[in-house]
C-alpha atoms as a PDB file:
ATOM      1  CA  SER A   1     104.798  -6.720  -2.773  1.00  0.00           C
ATOM      2  CA  GLN A   2     106.935  -8.355  -4.898  1.00  0.00           C
ATOM      3  CA  THR A   3     109.969  -6.927  -7.145  1.00  0.00           C
ATOM      4  CA  ASP A   4     113.934  -8.004  -8.758  1.00  0.00           C
ATOM      5  CA  ILE A   5     114.212 -11.082  -8.107  1.00  0.00           C
ATOM      6  CA  LEU A   6     117.034 -12.670  -8.812  1.00  0.00           C
ATOM      7  CA  ALA A   7     118.306 -17.033  -9.034  1.00  0.00           C
ATOM      8  CA  ASP A   8     121.522 -18.756  -7.316  1.00  0.00           C
ATOM      9  CA  MET A   9     124.328 -19.029  -9.372  1.00  0.00           C
ATOM     10  CA  SER A  10     126.876 -17.941  -6.901  1.00  0.00           C
ATOM     11  CA  ASN A  11     127.817 -22.125  -7.219  1.00  0.00           C
ATOM     12  CA  GLY A  12     128.357 -22.631  -3.106  1.00  0.00           C
ATOM     13  CA  LYS A  13     129.627 -18.656  -2.864  1.00  0.00           C
ATOM     14  CA  PHE A  14     126.194 -17.784  -0.526  1.00  0.00           C
ATOM     15  CA  GLY A  15     125.783 -20.378   0.664  1.00  0.00           C
ATOM     16  CA  PRO A  16     123.582 -23.900   0.590  1.00  0.00           C
ATOM     17  CA  PHE A  17     121.197 -22.698  -1.944  1.00  0.00           C
ATOM     18  CA  SER A  18     122.698 -22.850  -5.171  1.00  0.00           C
ATOM     19  CA  GLY A  19     120.403 -22.584  -7.665  1.00  0.00           C
ATOM     20  CA  GLN A  20     118.496 -22.043  -5.890  1.00  0.00           C
ATOM     21  CA  THR A  21     116.003 -18.655  -6.654  1.00  0.00           C
ATOM     22  CA  PHE A  22     115.293 -15.104  -4.215  1.00  0.00           C
ATOM     23  CA  VAL A  23     112.208 -13.391  -4.718  1.00  0.00           C
ATOM     24  CA  GLY A  24     112.295  -8.726  -3.062  1.00  0.00           C
ATOM     25  CA  ASP A  25     109.569  -7.958  -1.338  1.00  0.00           C
ATOM     26  CA  LEU A  26     108.963  -4.032  -1.533  1.00  0.00           C
ATOM     27  CA  SER A  27     106.224  -3.561   1.514  1.00  0.00           C
ATOM     28  CA  SER A  28     107.356  -5.781   4.111  1.00  0.00           C
ATOM     29  CA  ALA A  29     110.959  -5.083   3.680  1.00  0.00           C
ATOM     30  CA  GLN A  30     111.639  -9.296   3.098  1.00  0.00           C
ATOM     31  CA  ILE A  31     113.538 -11.177   0.866  1.00  0.00           C
ATOM     32  CA  MET A  32     112.424 -15.375   0.423  1.00  0.00           C
ATOM     33  CA  ARG A  33     113.917 -18.479  -1.277  1.00  0.00           C
ATOM     34  CA  VAL A  34     112.820 -19.828  -4.362  1.00  0.00           C
ATOM     35  CA  PHE A  35     112.664 -24.056  -4.554  1.00  0.00           C
ATOM     36  CA  MET A  36     111.252 -24.666  -8.409  1.00  0.00           C
ATOM     37  CA  GLU A  37     110.152 -28.519  -9.550  1.00  0.00           C
ATOM     38  CA  LYS A  38     109.242 -28.320 -13.366  1.00  0.00           C
ATOM     39  CA  ILE A  39     106.213 -31.474 -13.408  1.00  0.00           C
ATOM     40  CA  ASP A  40     104.712 -32.681 -17.144  1.00  0.00           C
ATOM     41  CA  GLY A  41     105.714 -29.443 -18.430  1.00  0.00           C
ATOM     42  CA  GLU A  42     105.205 -27.307 -15.849  1.00  0.00           C
ATOM     43  CA  TYR A  43     106.710 -24.849 -13.153  1.00  0.00           C
ATOM     44  CA  GLN A  44     105.642 -25.096  -9.814  1.00  0.00           C
ATOM     45  CA  GLY A  45     107.723 -25.158  -6.056  1.00  0.00           C
ATOM     46  CA  ALA A  46     106.954 -23.950  -3.087  1.00  0.00           C
ATOM     47  CA  VAL A  47     108.931 -20.332  -1.384  1.00  0.00           C
ATOM     48  CA  PHE A  48     110.291 -20.696   1.607  1.00  0.00           C
ATOM     49  CA  PRO A  49     111.297 -17.068   4.366  1.00  0.00           C
ATOM     50  CA  PHE A  50     115.103 -16.303   3.659  1.00  0.00           C
ATOM     51  CA  ARG A  51     115.358 -13.004   5.511  1.00  0.00           C
ATOM     52  CA  LYS A  52     113.984  -9.800   7.206  1.00  0.00           C
ATOM     53  CA  ASN A  53     113.794  -6.854   8.726  1.00  0.00           C
ATOM     54  CA  PHE A  54     116.135  -4.893   5.852  1.00  0.00           C
ATOM     55  CA  VAL A  55     116.233  -1.357   6.713  1.00  0.00           C
ATOM     56  CA  PRO A  56     115.952  -0.036   3.078  1.00  0.00           C
ATOM     57  CA  PRO A  57     112.638  -1.429   1.450  1.00  0.00           C
ATOM     58  CA  VAL A  58     113.583  -4.533  -0.725  1.00  0.00           C
ATOM     59  CA  LEU A  59     113.425  -3.166  -4.196  1.00  0.00           C
ATOM     60  CA  ARG A  60     116.592  -4.199  -6.492  1.00  0.00           C
ATOM     61  CA  PHE A  61     118.610  -6.943  -5.503  1.00  0.00           C
ATOM     62  CA  ILE A  62     122.205  -8.294  -6.880  1.00  0.00           C
ATOM     63  CA  TRP A  63     125.774 -10.250  -6.473  1.00  0.00           C
ATOM     64  CA  GLY A  64     128.693  -8.891  -5.772  1.00  0.00           C
ATOM     65  CA  LYS A  65     132.198 -10.212  -6.877  1.00  0.00           C
ATOM     66  CA  ASP A  66     132.427 -11.927  -3.803  1.00  0.00           C
ATOM     67  CA  GLY A  67     129.859 -14.180  -3.407  1.00  0.00           C
ATOM     68  CA  THR A  68     128.236 -11.267  -1.927  1.00  0.00           C
ATOM     69  CA  MET A  69     124.706 -10.050  -2.478  1.00  0.00           C
ATOM     70  CA  PHE A  70     124.039  -5.955  -2.513  1.00  0.00           C
ATOM     71  CA  VAL A  71     120.193  -5.425  -1.796  1.00  0.00           C
ATOM     72  CA  GLY A  72     118.636  -2.390  -1.943  1.00  0.00           C
ATOM     73  CA  GLY A  73     115.589   0.251  -2.144  1.00  0.00           C
ATOM     74  CA  SER A  74     113.593   3.073  -1.945  1.00  0.00           C
ATOM     75  CA  SER A  75     109.140   3.342  -0.599  1.00  0.00           C
ATOM     76  CA  ARG A  76     108.354   5.508  -3.295  1.00  0.00           C
ATOM     77  CA  GLY A  77     106.490   6.635  -1.128  1.00  0.00           C
ATOM     78  CA  TRP A  78     104.663   3.285  -0.163  1.00  0.00           C
ATOM     79  CA  GLY A  79     105.916   1.866   3.092  1.00  0.00           C
ATOM     80  CA  GLY A  80     108.395  -0.814   3.583  1.00  0.00           C
ATOM     81  CA  GLY A  81     112.560  -0.834   5.586  1.00  0.00           C
ATOM     82  CA  LYS A  82     112.675   1.408   8.643  1.00  0.00           C
ATOM     83  CA  LYS A  83     113.713   3.855   5.996  1.00  0.00           C
ATOM     84  CA  PRO A  84     112.757   5.303   3.399  1.00  0.00           C
ATOM     85  CA  PHE A  85     115.322   4.667   1.060  1.00  0.00           C
ATOM     86  CA  GLY A  86     119.538   2.801   1.739  1.00  0.00           C
ATOM     87  CA  LEU A  87     121.653  -0.429   0.962  1.00  0.00           C
ATOM     88  CA  ALA A  88     122.641  -2.801   2.585  1.00  0.00           C
ATOM     89  CA  ARG A  89     124.679  -5.850   1.844  1.00  0.00           C
ATOM     90  CA  LEU A  90     124.273 -10.107   2.628  1.00  0.00           C
ATOM     91  CA  ASP A  91     126.939 -11.933   3.308  1.00  0.00           C
ATOM     92  CA  TRP A  92     127.219 -15.742   4.291  1.00  0.00           C
ATOM     93  CA  THR A  93     129.158 -16.738   7.961  1.00  0.00           C
ATOM     94  CA  GLY A  94     129.954 -19.816   6.053  1.00  0.00           C
ATOM     95  CA  GLU A  95     127.919 -22.163   9.100  1.00  0.00           C
ATOM     96  CA  THR A  96     125.154 -23.651   6.779  1.00  0.00           C
ATOM     97  CA  PRO A  97     121.791 -23.334   8.610  1.00  0.00           C
ATOM     98  CA  PHE A  98     119.296 -25.616   9.276  1.00  0.00           C
ATOM     99  CA  GLU A  99     116.850 -24.911   6.970  1.00  0.00           C
ATOM    100  CA  ILE A 100     114.379 -27.410   4.346  1.00  0.00           C
ATOM    101  CA  HIS A 101     115.789 -27.251   1.036  1.00  0.00           C
ATOM    102  CA  GLU A 102     113.374 -28.986  -1.300  1.00  0.00           C
ATOM    103  CA  MET A 103     109.531 -29.143  -1.670  1.00  0.00           C
ATOM    104  CA  ARG A 104     109.383 -31.441  -4.109  1.00  0.00           C
ATOM    105  CA  ALA A 105     105.066 -32.551  -5.067  1.00  0.00           C
ATOM    106  CA  LYS A 106     104.350 -36.333  -4.781  1.00  0.00           C
ATOM    107  CA  PRO A 107     101.541 -37.776  -5.524  1.00  0.00           C
ATOM    108  CA  ASP A 108      99.715 -38.444  -2.588  1.00  0.00           C
ATOM    109  CA  GLY A 109     101.856 -35.611  -0.698  1.00  0.00           C
ATOM    110  CA  PHE A 110     105.507 -33.594  -0.816  1.00  0.00           C
ATOM    111  CA  GLU A 111     109.479 -34.785  -0.109  1.00  0.00           C
ATOM    112  CA  LEU A 112     111.012 -32.480   2.309  1.00  0.00           C
ATOM    113  CA  THR A 113     115.219 -32.061   2.092  1.00  0.00           C
ATOM    114  CA  PHE A 114     117.307 -30.687   4.087  1.00  0.00           C
ATOM    115  CA  THR A 115     120.279 -29.345   4.777  1.00  0.00           C
ATOM    116  CA  GLN A 116     121.767 -31.224   7.459  1.00  0.00           C
ATOM    117  CA  PRO A 117     120.752 -34.219   9.296  1.00  0.00           C
ATOM    118  CA  VAL A 118     117.234 -34.378  11.179  1.00  0.00           C
ATOM    119  CA  ASP A 119     116.492 -35.943  14.191  1.00  0.00           C
ATOM    120  CA  PRO A 120     114.965 -39.284  13.121  1.00  0.00           C
ATOM    121  CA  LYS A 121     112.429 -38.686  15.974  1.00  0.00           C
ATOM    122  CA  THR A 122     111.517 -35.792  15.154  1.00  0.00           C
ATOM    123  CA  ALA A 123     111.407 -36.148  11.654  1.00  0.00           C
ATOM    124  CA  GLY A 124     109.654 -38.725  12.057  1.00  0.00           C
ATOM    125  CA  ASP A 125     107.299 -37.540  14.358  1.00  0.00           C
ATOM    126  CA  VAL A 126     103.121 -35.636  12.115  1.00  0.00           C
ATOM    127  CA  LYS A 127     102.913 -34.155  15.329  1.00  0.00           C
ATOM    128  CA  SER A 128     106.386 -32.598  14.334  1.00  0.00           C
ATOM    129  CA  TYR A 129     103.510 -31.086  11.210  1.00  0.00           C
ATOM    130  CA  GLN A 130     100.925 -28.362   9.780  1.00  0.00           C
ATOM    131  CA  VAL A 131      99.500 -28.092   6.666  1.00  0.00           C
ATOM    132  CA  LYS A 132      96.736 -26.071   4.957  1.00  0.00           C
ATOM    133  CA  CYS A 133      95.220 -25.197   2.173  1.00  0.00           C
ATOM    134  CA  TRP A 134      93.266 -22.089   0.251  1.00  0.00           C
ATOM    135  CA  THR A 135      93.070 -21.181  -2.728  1.00  0.00           C
ATOM    136  CA  TYR A 136      92.345 -17.191  -4.539  1.00  0.00           C
ATOM    137  CA  ASN A 137      89.853 -15.452  -7.154  1.00  0.00           C
ATOM    138  CA  TYR A 138      92.608 -15.430 -10.210  1.00  0.00           C
ATOM    139  CA  HIS A 139      90.229 -11.876 -11.188  1.00  0.00           C
ATOM    140  CA  ALA A 140      90.105  -8.346 -12.099  1.00  0.00           C
ATOM    141  CA  GLY A 141      90.103  -6.737  -9.099  1.00  0.00           C
ATOM    142  CA  TYR A 142      93.433  -5.904  -6.903  1.00  0.00           C
ATOM    143  CA  GLY A 143      93.738  -9.230  -4.527  1.00  0.00           C
ATOM    144  CA  ASP A 144      90.936 -11.359  -2.611  1.00  0.00           C
ATOM    145  CA  LYS A 145      91.360 -13.027   0.439  1.00  0.00           C
ATOM    146  CA  PRO A 146      92.250 -16.552   1.060  1.00  0.00           C
ATOM    147  CA  ARG A 147      88.819 -19.052  -0.333  1.00  0.00           C
ATOM    148  CA  ASN A 148      87.967 -22.648   0.643  1.00  0.00           C
ATOM    149  CA  GLU A 149      90.346 -22.494   3.524  1.00  0.00           C
ATOM    150  CA  ALA A 150      90.932 -26.357   4.948  1.00  0.00           C
ATOM    151  CA  ALA A 151      93.998 -28.174   7.282  1.00  0.00           C
ATOM    152  CA  LEU A 152      95.222 -31.162   6.540  1.00  0.00           C
ATOM    153  CA  GLU A 153      95.778 -34.406   7.920  1.00  0.00           C
ATOM    154  CA  VAL A 154      99.492 -35.189   7.594  1.00  0.00           C
ATOM    155  CA  THR A 155      99.566 -39.175   7.972  1.00  0.00           C
ATOM    156  CA  ASN A 156     103.553 -40.023   7.703  1.00  0.00           C
ATOM    157  CA  ALA A 157     106.474 -39.306   8.058  1.00  0.00           C
ATOM    158  CA  THR A 158     109.364 -41.302   7.109  1.00  0.00           C
ATOM    159  CA  VAL A 159     113.155 -40.839   6.851  1.00  0.00           C
ATOM    160  CA  ALA A 160     115.245 -41.444   4.645  1.00  0.00           C
ATOM    161  CA  ALA A 161     118.194 -43.474   5.416  1.00  0.00           C
ATOM    162  CA  ASP A 162     120.998 -40.672   5.762  1.00  0.00           C
ATOM    163  CA  GLY A 163     119.016 -38.750   6.919  1.00  0.00           C
ATOM    164  CA  LYS A 164     118.729 -35.955   5.480  1.00  0.00           C
ATOM    165  CA  SER A 165     114.833 -36.693   3.909  1.00  0.00           C
ATOM    166  CA  VAL A 166     111.409 -37.401   4.865  1.00  0.00           C
ATOM    167  CA  ARG A 167     108.258 -38.202   2.537  1.00  0.00           C
ATOM    168  CA  LEU A 168     105.217 -36.875   3.933  1.00  0.00           C
ATOM    169  CA  LYS A 169     101.955 -38.365   3.164  1.00  0.00           C
ATOM    170  CA  ILE A 170      99.204 -36.267   2.781  1.00  0.00           C
ATOM    171  CA  PRO A 171      95.989 -37.522   1.371  1.00  0.00           C
ATOM    172  CA  ASP A 172      93.964 -34.499   0.661  1.00  0.00           C
ATOM    173  CA  ILE A 173      96.651 -32.553  -1.129  1.00  0.00           C
ATOM    174  CA  GLN A 174      94.605 -30.116  -3.603  1.00  0.00           C
ATOM    175  CA  ALA A 175      96.348 -29.878  -7.565  1.00  0.00           C
ATOM    176  CA  TYR A 176      96.793 -25.630  -8.407  1.00  0.00           C
ATOM    177  CA  TYR A 177      96.156 -24.606  -3.807  1.00  0.00           C
ATOM    178  CA  VAL A 178      98.718 -23.368  -1.743  1.00  0.00           C
ATOM    179  CA  HIS A 179      99.497 -25.483   0.414  1.00  0.00           C
ATOM    180  CA  GLU A 180     101.469 -23.508   3.506  1.00  0.00           C
ATOM    181  CA  LEU A 181     102.987 -26.399   6.086  1.00  0.00           C
ATOM    182  CA  LYS A 182     105.261 -25.885   9.466  1.00  0.00           C
ATOM    183  CA  SER A 183     107.851 -27.868  10.895  1.00  0.00           C
ATOM    184  CA  PRO A 184     108.012 -26.173  14.378  1.00  0.00           C
ATOM    185  CA  GLY A 185     108.535 -29.867  15.673  1.00  0.00           C
ATOM    186  CA  VAL A 186     111.992 -31.165  14.156  1.00  0.00           C
ATOM    187  CA  ARG A 187     114.918 -30.945  15.097  1.00  0.00           C
ATOM    188  CA  SER A 188     118.250 -31.524  13.074  1.00  0.00           C
ATOM    189  CA  ALA A 189     120.436 -34.663  14.695  1.00  0.00           C
ATOM    190  CA  ALA A 190     122.894 -31.493  16.486  1.00  0.00           C
ATOM    191  CA  ASP A 191     119.408 -31.014  18.372  1.00  0.00           C
ATOM    192  CA  LEU A 192     118.386 -27.942  16.189  1.00  0.00           C
ATOM    193  CA  PRO A 193     115.110 -26.222  15.084  1.00  0.00           C
ATOM    194  CA  LEU A 194     114.899 -24.742  11.835  1.00  0.00           C
ATOM    195  CA  LEU A 195     115.713 -21.328  11.211  1.00  0.00           C
ATOM    196  CA  HIS A 196     112.538 -21.238   9.120  1.00  0.00           C
ATOM    197  CA  ALA A 197     109.578 -23.328   9.634  1.00  0.00           C
ATOM    198  CA  GLU A 198     107.528 -22.526   7.086  1.00  0.00           C
ATOM    199  CA  ALA A 199     107.123 -23.548   3.479  1.00  0.00           C
ATOM    200  CA  TYR A 200     103.960 -22.926   1.263  1.00  0.00           C
ATOM    201  CA  TYR A 201     103.734 -24.892  -2.850  1.00  0.00           C
ATOM    202  CA  THR A 202     101.757 -23.515  -4.707  1.00  0.00           C
END
């Protein structure tokens, strides 16, 4: 139940995601982060988990002058959140989390960039990644279940010399499909796991 859309134009006041977009969800009381790229004139991109378990359902949010994110909502009888209404404030601690910063489509897979340098051994190991894809029927009826689900093989993972990006070779990526990437094995150069190891590219 997606709700508000808020672009991060804070120029770093809210952390390392300036220029990306946040999207709220009413029923699950969470906020997702969205990275977009334009390919042949069309936008596409990836969605990442950002923050969950808000007290109010996430219906609307706005920036404070200091770069704080204010989150508010009412369930309006639809559920979501720990309480039926409320207001929350989200501040950046000043510490950069280890996250996938961007996920870009390539003809033979994806390129990931990270907020911190990666450990070359774990980030360069194809066993650190799991990928599957699916699509939906787009029709007048409400919603649909995943269709044509398939597990995809990561055949190569190449870490860049600066340690900030990884090229994943995935021969069977599908146009117009959702691609779920899980990276539980990846560690930072400081041996930290990803704060959020999931990404969903369409």
